[in-house]
Amino acid sequence: MRKTLFATLFFSINIATAQQFPFQNPDLPLEHRVKDLVSRMTLEEKTSQMLYNAPAIERLGIPAYNWWNEALHGVARAGRATVFPQAIGLAATWDTDLMLRVATVISDEARAKHHESVRKRQRGIYEGLTFWSPNINIFRDPRWGRGMETFGEDPFLTGRLGVAFVKGMQGDDPKYLKTVATPKHFAVHSGPEPDRHVFDAVVDERDLRETYLPAFYATVVEGRAQSVMCAYNRFRGQPCCGSDELLQRILRDEWGFSGYVVSDCWAIMDFYTTHKTSLNAPDAAATALLAGTDLNCGVTYDSLAAAVRRGLVSETLVDKSLQRLFRARFMLGVFDPPERVAYARIPYSVNDSKKHGDLALEAARKSIVLLRNRNETLPLRKDLKTIAVIGPNADDVEVLLGNYNGVPSNPVTPLGGIRKKVGQATTVLYARGCNVAEYTPSLEI
């Protein structure tokens, strides 16, 4: 009896301590909680939370949070995960229902991984619930090294697949987000990769509205994406992350976007290092915030407090952006008891499970596009005596993974797949043949 009474008393004391501020009460309205929390911060604390690696604020019970996570075709850079075909391969399926199921699996594994990390007191990069996917730029230029991350050159198809991906990532709970999806890179971003930090995308209004914006419109308005990432390049003379036309007039005023905008990584630093549209870090930080960039992947928002003190931007505007950021965290349920959030109960065992692997196999099969079947070579006959497989990618696991990828537990290369498929009477010969490419420049991904 005494032990039970002690346990009850201890639990009650913990609850009282945990809910010493109104924002910690999960029964209060969302906006009330958000405003209460932001009102309790100093200017330095506020601006620290607008960097992607936001530190803990222990006096308020706010844990550290790293906003950077990736899920292009599976939970990326976080160890074992189900790896789906690269985005351009998923687009080749033309299957929105499949895309929804794929994104649902990705978000299941994302939730499972996140809560496992929290249980281990780990809150670092690639352990959060805010994902910088999908990449819905239009793939017009074959020289663009990131074209495989996109859904191709068609604005309509990109929009339909993007909406399905966002819905699968964010879930359908009436109160809580499963994860946050982030369509990127807004906007008019595709082309030779080395030029992205200096390029000014001058595009006429028709091309803007018919080619580059429809997929973003669809994911924001129909898919209800809670985040958008602004691009490195300039748009009509202004860096995209400092473009009032893109971020305010189009995204927020025309489309009614109420989520938060995150910069591409170190894009705000480009304002004064490569684009030369700002004088220094405080000037660049103020310009980005005034335009509507709420979160900085990079370090320039370290200068936001200085920008406020110099009168370049108001603390009221800092509060407005910070409220958007914490609204997302509250909607993810990270400040609420786990038992209230259904997604917190997804077991870690779903990660890289057989069921998820079966879906990855289905997606891979549907992504294959057979351009020509000369002399009906396929499917391979069981009575073939010898098959020669030649090429540097035939037995390369790294090539299978693409980029922004997880680590599959049982990867199968083309050579391995052929050997499994043919009969025992068939000899499979393999030669690398050549290197993939020599003397090519290394491009930053």
Coordinates of C-alpha atoms in Angstrom, one line a residue:
M1 CA 0.0 0.0 0.0
R2 CA 2.8 2.5 1.0
K3 CA 4.7 1.6 -2.2
T4 CA 1.7 2.2 -4.4
L5 CA 1.0 5.5 -2.6
F6 CA 4.6 6.6 -3.1
A7 CA 4.5 5.7 -6.8
T8 CA 1.3 7.6 -7.3
L9 CA 2.6 10.6 -5.5
F10 CA 5.9 10.5 -7.4
F11 CA 4.0 10.3 -10.7
S12 CA 1.8 13.3 -9.7
I13 CA 4.8 15.4 -8.8
N14 CA 6.4 14.6 -12.1
I15 CA 3.2 15.6 -14.0
A16 CA 3.0 18.9 -12.1
T17 CA 6.6 19.6 -12.8
A18 CA 6.3 18.7 -16.5
Q19 CA 3.3 21.0 -16.9
Q20 CA 4.6 24.2 -15.2
F21 CA 3.9 26.3 -18.3
P22 CA 0.6 26.6 -20.2
F23 CA 2.3 25.5 -23.5
Q24 CA 3.0 22.1 -22.0
N25 CA -0.8 21.4 -21.6
P26 CA -1.9 19.3 -24.5
D27 CA -5.5 20.2 -23.9
L28 CA -5.1 23.9 -24.7
P29 CA -5.7 25.2 -28.2
L30 CA -2.7 25.0 -30.5
E31 CA -2.3 28.7 -31.1
H32 CA -2.5 29.4 -27.4
R33 CA 0.4 27.0 -26.8
V34 CA 2.5 28.3 -29.6
K35 CA 2.2 31.9 -28.5
D36 CA 2.7 31.1 -24.8
L37 CA 6.0 29.3 -25.6
V38 CA 7.4 32.0 -27.9
S39 CA 6.5 34.7 -25.4
R40 CA 8.8 33.1 -22.8
M41 CA 12.0 33.2 -24.9
T42 CA 14.7 35.8 -25.0
L43 CA 15.8 37.2 -28.4
E44 CA 18.9 35.0 -28.4
E45 CA 16.8 31.9 -27.5
K46 CA 14.4 32.8 -30.3
T47 CA 17.0 33.1 -33.0
S48 CA 18.8 30.0 -31.9
Q49 CA 15.6 28.0 -32.6
M50 CA 15.6 29.3 -36.2
L51 CA 18.7 27.4 -37.1
Y52 CA 18.4 23.8 -38.3
N53 CA 20.3 22.5 -35.3
A54 CA 18.2 24.2 -32.7
P55 CA 19.7 23.7 -29.2
A56 CA 17.8 22.8 -26.1
I57 CA 16.3 25.4 -23.8
E58 CA 16.4 23.6 -20.5
R59 CA 14.7 26.3 -18.4
L60 CA 11.6 25.8 -20.6
G61 CA 11.9 22.1 -21.0
I62 CA 12.5 22.4 -24.8
P63 CA 14.7 19.5 -26.1
A64 CA 17.3 20.0 -28.8
Y65 CA 15.9 19.5 -32.3
N66 CA 17.7 19.0 -35.6
W67 CA 15.4 19.9 -38.5
W68 CA 17.5 18.1 -41.1
N69 CA 16.3 14.8 -42.3
E70 CA 15.9 13.2 -45.8
A71 CA 13.5 10.7 -47.3
L72 CA 13.8 10.9 -51.0
H73 CA 13.2 7.2 -51.6
G74 CA 13.3 5.8 -48.1
V75 CA 14.5 7.1 -44.8
A76 CA 18.1 8.3 -45.7
R77 CA 21.4 8.5 -43.9
A78 CA 20.1 6.8 -40.8
G79 CA 21.3 3.2 -41.2
R80 CA 19.2 0.3 -42.2
A81 CA 16.0 1.2 -44.0
T82 CA 13.8 0.0 -46.8
V83 CA 15.2 1.5 -50.0
F84 CA 12.8 2.2 -52.9
P85 CA 13.7 3.0 -56.5
Q86 CA 15.2 6.4 -57.0
A87 CA 12.5 9.2 -57.5
I88 CA 12.9 9.2 -61.3
G89 CA 12.2 5.4 -61.2
L90 CA 9.2 5.9 -59.1
A91 CA 7.9 8.4 -61.5
A92 CA 8.3 5.9 -64.3
T93 CA 5.5 3.8 -62.7
W94 CA 2.9 6.6 -63.3
D95 CA 1.2 5.1 -60.2
T96 CA 0.0 7.6 -57.6
D97 CA -1.5 4.9 -55.4
L98 CA 1.9 3.1 -55.3
M99 CA 3.5 6.4 -54.4
L100 CA 1.1 6.9 -51.6
R101 CA 1.9 3.4 -50.2
V102 CA 5.6 4.0 -50.6
A103 CA 5.5 7.3 -48.7
T104 CA 3.4 5.7 -46.0
V105 CA 6.0 3.0 -45.5
I106 CA 8.7 5.7 -45.4
S107 CA 6.9 7.7 -42.8
D108 CA 6.2 4.5 -40.8
E109 CA 10.0 3.8 -40.7
A110 CA 10.7 7.5 -40.0
R111 CA 8.5 7.5 -36.9
A112 CA 9.9 4.2 -35.7
K113 CA 13.5 5.5 -36.1
H114 CA 12.7 8.8 -34.4
H115 CA 11.2 7.3 -31.3
E116 CA 14.0 4.8 -31.0
S117 CA 16.5 7.7 -31.1
V118 CA 14.5 9.6 -28.4
R119 CA 14.5 6.5 -26.2
K120 CA 18.3 6.5 -26.6
R121 CA 18.4 10.3 -25.8
Q122 CA 19.7 11.0 -29.3
R123 CA 18.3 14.1 -31.1
G124 CA 20.9 14.7 -33.8
I125 CA 20.9 15.1 -37.5
Y126 CA 18.7 12.6 -39.4
E127 CA 16.8 11.7 -36.2
G128 CA 13.9 14.2 -36.4
L129 CA 10.5 14.2 -38.1
T130 CA 10.9 17.0 -40.6
F131 CA 12.0 15.6 -44.0
W132 CA 13.4 17.7 -46.9
S133 CA 11.6 15.7 -49.5
P134 CA 10.2 15.4 -52.2
N135 CA 12.3 17.1 -54.9
I136 CA 9.7 18.3 -57.4
N137 CA 11.9 20.5 -59.6
I138 CA 11.3 20.0 -63.3
F139 CA 14.0 18.0 -65.0
R140 CA 14.6 19.9 -68.2
D141 CA 18.3 20.0 -68.5
P142 CA 20.1 16.6 -68.8
R143 CA 23.3 18.2 -67.5
W144 CA 21.7 18.7 -64.1
G145 CA 23.3 16.1 -61.8
R146 CA 20.3 15.9 -59.5
G147 CA 17.7 15.1 -62.1
M148 CA 17.4 11.5 -60.8
E149 CA 16.0 13.0 -57.6
T150 CA 13.0 14.4 -59.4
F151 CA 9.8 13.0 -61.0
G152 CA 11.0 14.1 -64.5
E153 CA 10.1 16.8 -66.9
D154 CA 6.3 16.8 -66.8
P155 CA 4.7 19.3 -64.5
F156 CA 1.4 17.5 -64.3
L157 CA 2.9 14.1 -63.4
T158 CA 5.3 15.7 -61.0
G159 CA 2.3 17.4 -59.2
R160 CA 0.3 14.2 -58.9
L161 CA 3.1 12.1 -57.6
G162 CA 4.2 15.0 -55.3
V163 CA 0.7 15.2 -53.7
A164 CA 0.7 11.5 -53.1
F165 CA 4.1 11.6 -51.6
V166 CA 3.3 14.5 -49.2
K167 CA 0.0 12.8 -48.1
G168 CA 1.8 9.6 -47.4
M169 CA 4.5 11.3 -45.4
Q170 CA 2.2 13.6 -43.3
G171 CA -0.5 11.0 -42.6
D172 CA -4.2 11.4 -42.0
D173 CA -4.6 11.9 -38.3
P174 CA -7.0 14.7 -37.5
K175 CA -4.8 16.3 -34.9
Y176 CA -1.2 15.2 -35.4
L177 CA 1.2 15.2 -38.3
K178 CA 3.0 11.9 -39.0
T179 CA 6.0 13.7 -40.3
V180 CA 6.5 17.0 -42.2
A181 CA 7.1 16.8 -45.9
T182 CA 9.1 19.6 -47.6
P183 CA 8.7 20.1 -51.4
K184 CA 11.8 21.6 -52.8
H185 CA 13.6 23.7 -54.3
F186 CA 11.3 26.7 -54.7
A187 CA 11.6 27.7 -57.5
V188 CA 12.8 27.6 -61.1
H189 CA 15.7 25.4 -59.9
S190 CA 17.2 22.9 -62.4
G191 CA 20.2 23.0 -64.5
P192 CA 24.0 22.8 -64.4
E193 CA 24.8 22.1 -60.7
P194 CA 27.9 24.3 -60.3
D195 CA 26.0 27.4 -61.3
R196 CA 23.3 27.2 -58.6
H197 CA 25.0 29.6 -56.3
V198 CA 25.4 32.3 -58.9
F199 CA 22.6 31.7 -61.4
D200 CA 19.7 34.1 -62.0
A201 CA 16.7 32.3 -63.4
V202 CA 14.9 34.8 -65.6
V203 CA 11.8 33.1 -66.9
D204 CA 8.7 34.6 -68.5
E205 CA 5.4 34.5 -66.7
R206 CA 3.8 31.8 -68.8
D207 CA 6.7 29.4 -68.3
L208 CA 6.8 30.1 -64.6
R209 CA 3.1 29.4 -64.2
E210 CA 2.8 26.4 -66.6
T211 CA 6.1 24.7 -66.0
Y212 CA 7.8 25.5 -62.7
L213 CA 5.0 26.3 -60.3
P214 CA 2.2 23.8 -60.9
A215 CA 3.8 20.9 -58.8
F216 CA 4.5 23.3 -55.9
Y217 CA 0.9 24.6 -56.1
A218 CA -0.4 21.0 -56.0
T219 CA 1.7 19.9 -53.1
V220 CA 0.9 23.0 -51.0
V221 CA -2.8 23.5 -51.8
E222 CA -4.0 20.0 -52.4
G223 CA -1.3 18.0 -50.5
R224 CA -1.2 20.5 -47.6
A225 CA 2.6 20.3 -47.3
Q226 CA 3.6 22.0 -44.0
S227 CA 7.0 23.1 -45.2
V228 CA 8.7 24.3 -48.4
M229 CA 12.4 24.7 -49.1
C230 CA 13.6 27.7 -51.1
A231 CA 16.3 27.3 -53.7
Y232 CA 19.9 28.5 -54.0
N233 CA 19.6 30.3 -57.3
R234 CA 18.3 33.8 -57.9
F235 CA 14.8 34.4 -59.3
R236 CA 14.4 37.6 -61.3
G237 CA 17.4 39.2 -59.7
Q238 CA 16.7 38.1 -56.0
P239 CA 17.9 35.0 -54.2
C240 CA 15.0 32.6 -53.9
C241 CA 15.3 32.6 -50.1
G242 CA 15.0 36.4 -50.2
S243 CA 12.3 36.7 -52.8
D244 CA 9.2 38.5 -51.7
E245 CA 7.6 37.6 -55.0
L246 CA 8.1 33.8 -54.4
L247 CA 7.7 33.5 -50.7
Q248 CA 5.1 36.1 -49.9
R249 CA 3.1 37.1 -52.9
I250 CA 2.8 33.7 -54.5
L251 CA 3.3 31.1 -51.8
R252 CA 1.5 32.8 -48.9
D253 CA -0.8 35.4 -50.4
E254 CA -1.9 33.5 -53.5
W255 CA -1.8 30.0 -52.3
G256 CA -2.6 30.5 -48.6
F257 CA 0.4 28.6 -47.4
S258 CA 0.6 28.6 -43.6
G259 CA 3.5 26.4 -42.9
Y260 CA 7.2 27.3 -42.6
V261 CA 9.9 27.9 -45.2
V262 CA 13.4 26.5 -44.8
S263 CA 16.4 27.6 -46.8
D264 CA 18.5 25.2 -48.8
C265 CA 21.7 24.6 -46.9
W266 CA 23.9 27.6 -46.6
A267 CA 21.8 29.4 -49.3
I268 CA 21.4 32.5 -47.2
M269 CA 25.2 32.8 -46.9
D270 CA 25.2 33.0 -50.8
F271 CA 23.4 36.3 -50.5
Y272 CA 26.7 38.0 -49.6
T273 CA 29.3 35.5 -50.8
T274 CA 28.2 34.7 -54.4
H275 CA 25.0 36.5 -55.3
K276 CA 26.4 39.7 -53.9
T277 CA 22.9 41.0 -53.1
S278 CA 23.6 41.6 -49.4
L279 CA 26.5 43.3 -47.7
N280 CA 27.1 40.9 -44.8
A281 CA 25.5 38.2 -42.6
P282 CA 23.1 40.5 -40.6
D283 CA 21.9 42.1 -43.9
A284 CA 21.4 38.7 -45.5
A285 CA 19.6 37.3 -42.4
A286 CA 17.2 40.3 -42.4
T287 CA 16.5 40.1 -46.1
A288 CA 15.7 36.4 -45.9
L289 CA 13.4 36.8 -42.8
L290 CA 11.6 39.8 -44.4
A291 CA 10.9 37.7 -47.5
G292 CA 9.5 34.9 -45.4
T293 CA 12.3 32.3 -44.8
D294 CA 11.6 31.0 -41.3
L295 CA 14.4 28.4 -40.8
N296 CA 18.0 28.5 -41.9
C297 CA 19.9 25.4 -42.9
G298 CA 23.2 27.0 -42.3
V299 CA 24.7 29.6 -39.9
T300 CA 23.6 33.0 -41.1
Y301 CA 20.6 33.2 -38.7
D302 CA 23.3 33.4 -36.0
S303 CA 23.2 37.1 -37.0
L304 CA 19.5 37.6 -36.7
A305 CA 19.7 39.0 -33.1
A306 CA 22.3 41.5 -34.4
A307 CA 20.0 42.4 -37.3
V308 CA 17.2 43.1 -34.8
R309 CA 19.4 45.3 -32.7
R310 CA 20.5 47.3 -35.8
G311 CA 16.9 47.9 -36.8
L312 CA 17.2 45.8 -40.0
V313 CA 14.2 43.6 -38.9
S314 CA 11.8 43.6 -36.0
E315 CA 11.6 41.1 -33.2
T316 CA 7.9 40.9 -34.0
L317 CA 8.8 39.3 -37.4
V318 CA 11.1 36.9 -35.6
D319 CA 8.2 35.9 -33.4
K320 CA 6.0 35.3 -36.4
S321 CA 8.5 32.9 -38.0
L322 CA 9.2 31.2 -34.8
Q323 CA 5.5 30.6 -34.2
R324 CA 5.4 28.8 -37.6
L325 CA 8.3 26.6 -36.6
F326 CA 6.9 25.6 -33.2
R327 CA 3.4 25.1 -34.6
A328 CA 4.9 22.3 -36.7
R329 CA 6.6 20.8 -33.7
F330 CA 3.4 20.9 -31.7
M331 CA 1.5 19.3 -34.6
L332 CA 4.1 16.5 -34.7
G333 CA 3.1 15.8 -31.0
V334 CA 6.7 16.1 -29.7
F335 CA 5.6 18.1 -26.7
D336 CA 2.7 15.8 -25.9
P337 CA 2.6 12.5 -24.0
P338 CA 3.4 9.7 -26.4
E339 CA 0.2 7.8 -25.6
R340 CA -1.8 10.6 -27.1
V341 CA 0.0 10.3 -30.5
A342 CA -0.9 7.2 -32.4
Y343 CA 2.2 7.4 -34.6
A344 CA 4.4 7.1 -31.5
R345 CA 3.2 3.5 -31.2
I346 CA 4.6 2.4 -34.5
P347 CA 7.1 -0.4 -33.5
Y348 CA 10.7 -0.3 -34.5
S349 CA 10.3 -3.7 -36.0
V350 CA 8.6 -2.2 -39.1
N351 CA 11.9 -0.8 -40.2
D352 CA 13.4 -2.7 -43.1
S353 CA 10.7 -5.4 -42.6
K354 CA 9.8 -8.1 -45.1
K355 CA 6.4 -6.4 -45.8
H356 CA 8.2 -3.2 -46.6
G357 CA 10.7 -5.1 -48.7
D358 CA 7.9 -6.7 -50.7
L359 CA 6.6 -3.2 -51.5
A360 CA 10.0 -2.1 -52.6
L361 CA 10.2 -5.1 -54.9
E362 CA 6.8 -4.2 -56.4
A363 CA 7.9 -0.6 -56.9
A364 CA 11.1 -1.7 -58.6
R365 CA 9.2 -4.0 -61.0
K366 CA 6.8 -1.3 -61.9
S367 CA 9.5 1.3 -62.4
I368 CA 11.3 -0.7 -65.1
V369 CA 10.7 0.7 -68.6
L370 CA 11.6 -1.7 -71.4
L371 CA 12.5 0.4 -74.4
R372 CA 13.2 -2.5 -76.8
N373 CA 13.1 -6.3 -76.7
R374 CA 15.2 -7.2 -79.7
N375 CA 14.5 -10.7 -81.0
E376 CA 12.4 -11.2 -77.8
T377 CA 15.5 -11.7 -75.7
L378 CA 13.4 -11.1 -72.5
P379 CA 12.4 -13.0 -70.5
L380 CA 15.6 -15.0 -70.4
R381 CA 15.1 -18.6 -71.4
K382 CA 16.1 -21.3 -68.9
D383 CA 18.0 -23.3 -71.6
L384 CA 20.6 -20.6 -72.4
K385 CA 24.1 -22.0 -72.3
T386 CA 26.1 -18.8 -71.6
I387 CA 25.2 -15.2 -70.8
A388 CA 27.8 -12.4 -70.7
V389 CA 27.2 -9.5 -68.4
I390 CA 29.5 -6.6 -69.2
G391 CA 29.6 -3.1 -67.6
P392 CA 30.9 -1.2 -64.6
N393 CA 27.5 -0.9 -63.0
A394 CA 26.5 -4.5 -63.3
D395 CA 27.8 -5.5 -59.9
D396 CA 28.0 -2.2 -58.0
V397 CA 25.8 -1.9 -54.9
E398 CA 26.5 1.8 -54.7
V399 CA 24.9 2.4 -58.0
L400 CA 21.7 0.8 -56.8
L401 CA 21.3 3.2 -53.9
G402 CA 21.2 6.5 -55.8
N403 CA 21.7 9.4 -53.4
Y404 CA 19.8 10.5 -50.2
N405 CA 19.5 6.8 -49.5
G406 CA 19.2 4.4 -46.6
V407 CA 21.1 1.2 -46.4
P408 CA 19.3 -1.9 -47.6
S409 CA 19.8 -5.2 -45.8
N410 CA 19.8 -7.4 -48.9
P411 CA 20.8 -5.5 -52.0
V412 CA 20.7 -7.4 -55.3
T413 CA 22.8 -6.1 -58.2
P414 CA 21.8 -6.8 -61.9
L415 CA 24.5 -9.4 -62.0
G416 CA 23.2 -11.1 -58.9
G417 CA 19.7 -10.9 -60.1
I418 CA 20.6 -12.5 -63.5
R419 CA 22.5 -15.3 -61.7
K420 CA 19.5 -16.1 -59.5
K421 CA 17.1 -16.0 -62.4
V422 CA 18.7 -18.3 -64.9
G423 CA 18.9 -22.1 -64.6
Q424 CA 21.8 -24.1 -63.2
A425 CA 22.7 -25.1 -66.7
T426 CA 23.5 -21.5 -67.7
T427 CA 27.0 -20.1 -67.3
V428 CA 27.0 -16.4 -66.4
L429 CA 30.3 -14.6 -67.4
Y430 CA 31.0 -11.1 -66.0
A431 CA 33.5 -8.4 -67.0
R432 CA 33.7 -4.8 -65.8
G433 CA 34.6 -3.7 -69.2
C434 CA 35.5 -0.1 -68.4
N435 CA 35.2 2.6 -65.7
V436 CA 32.0 4.5 -65.4
A437 CA 33.7 7.8 -66.4
E438 CA 37.2 9.2 -66.1
Y439 CA 38.4 12.7 -65.6
T440 CA 34.9 14.1 -64.7
P441 CA 34.6 16.9 -62.2
S442 CA 33.3 16.1 -58.7
L443 CA 30.0 17.9 -58.2
E444 CA 28.7 18.8 -54.8
I445 CA 25.4 17.0 -54.1

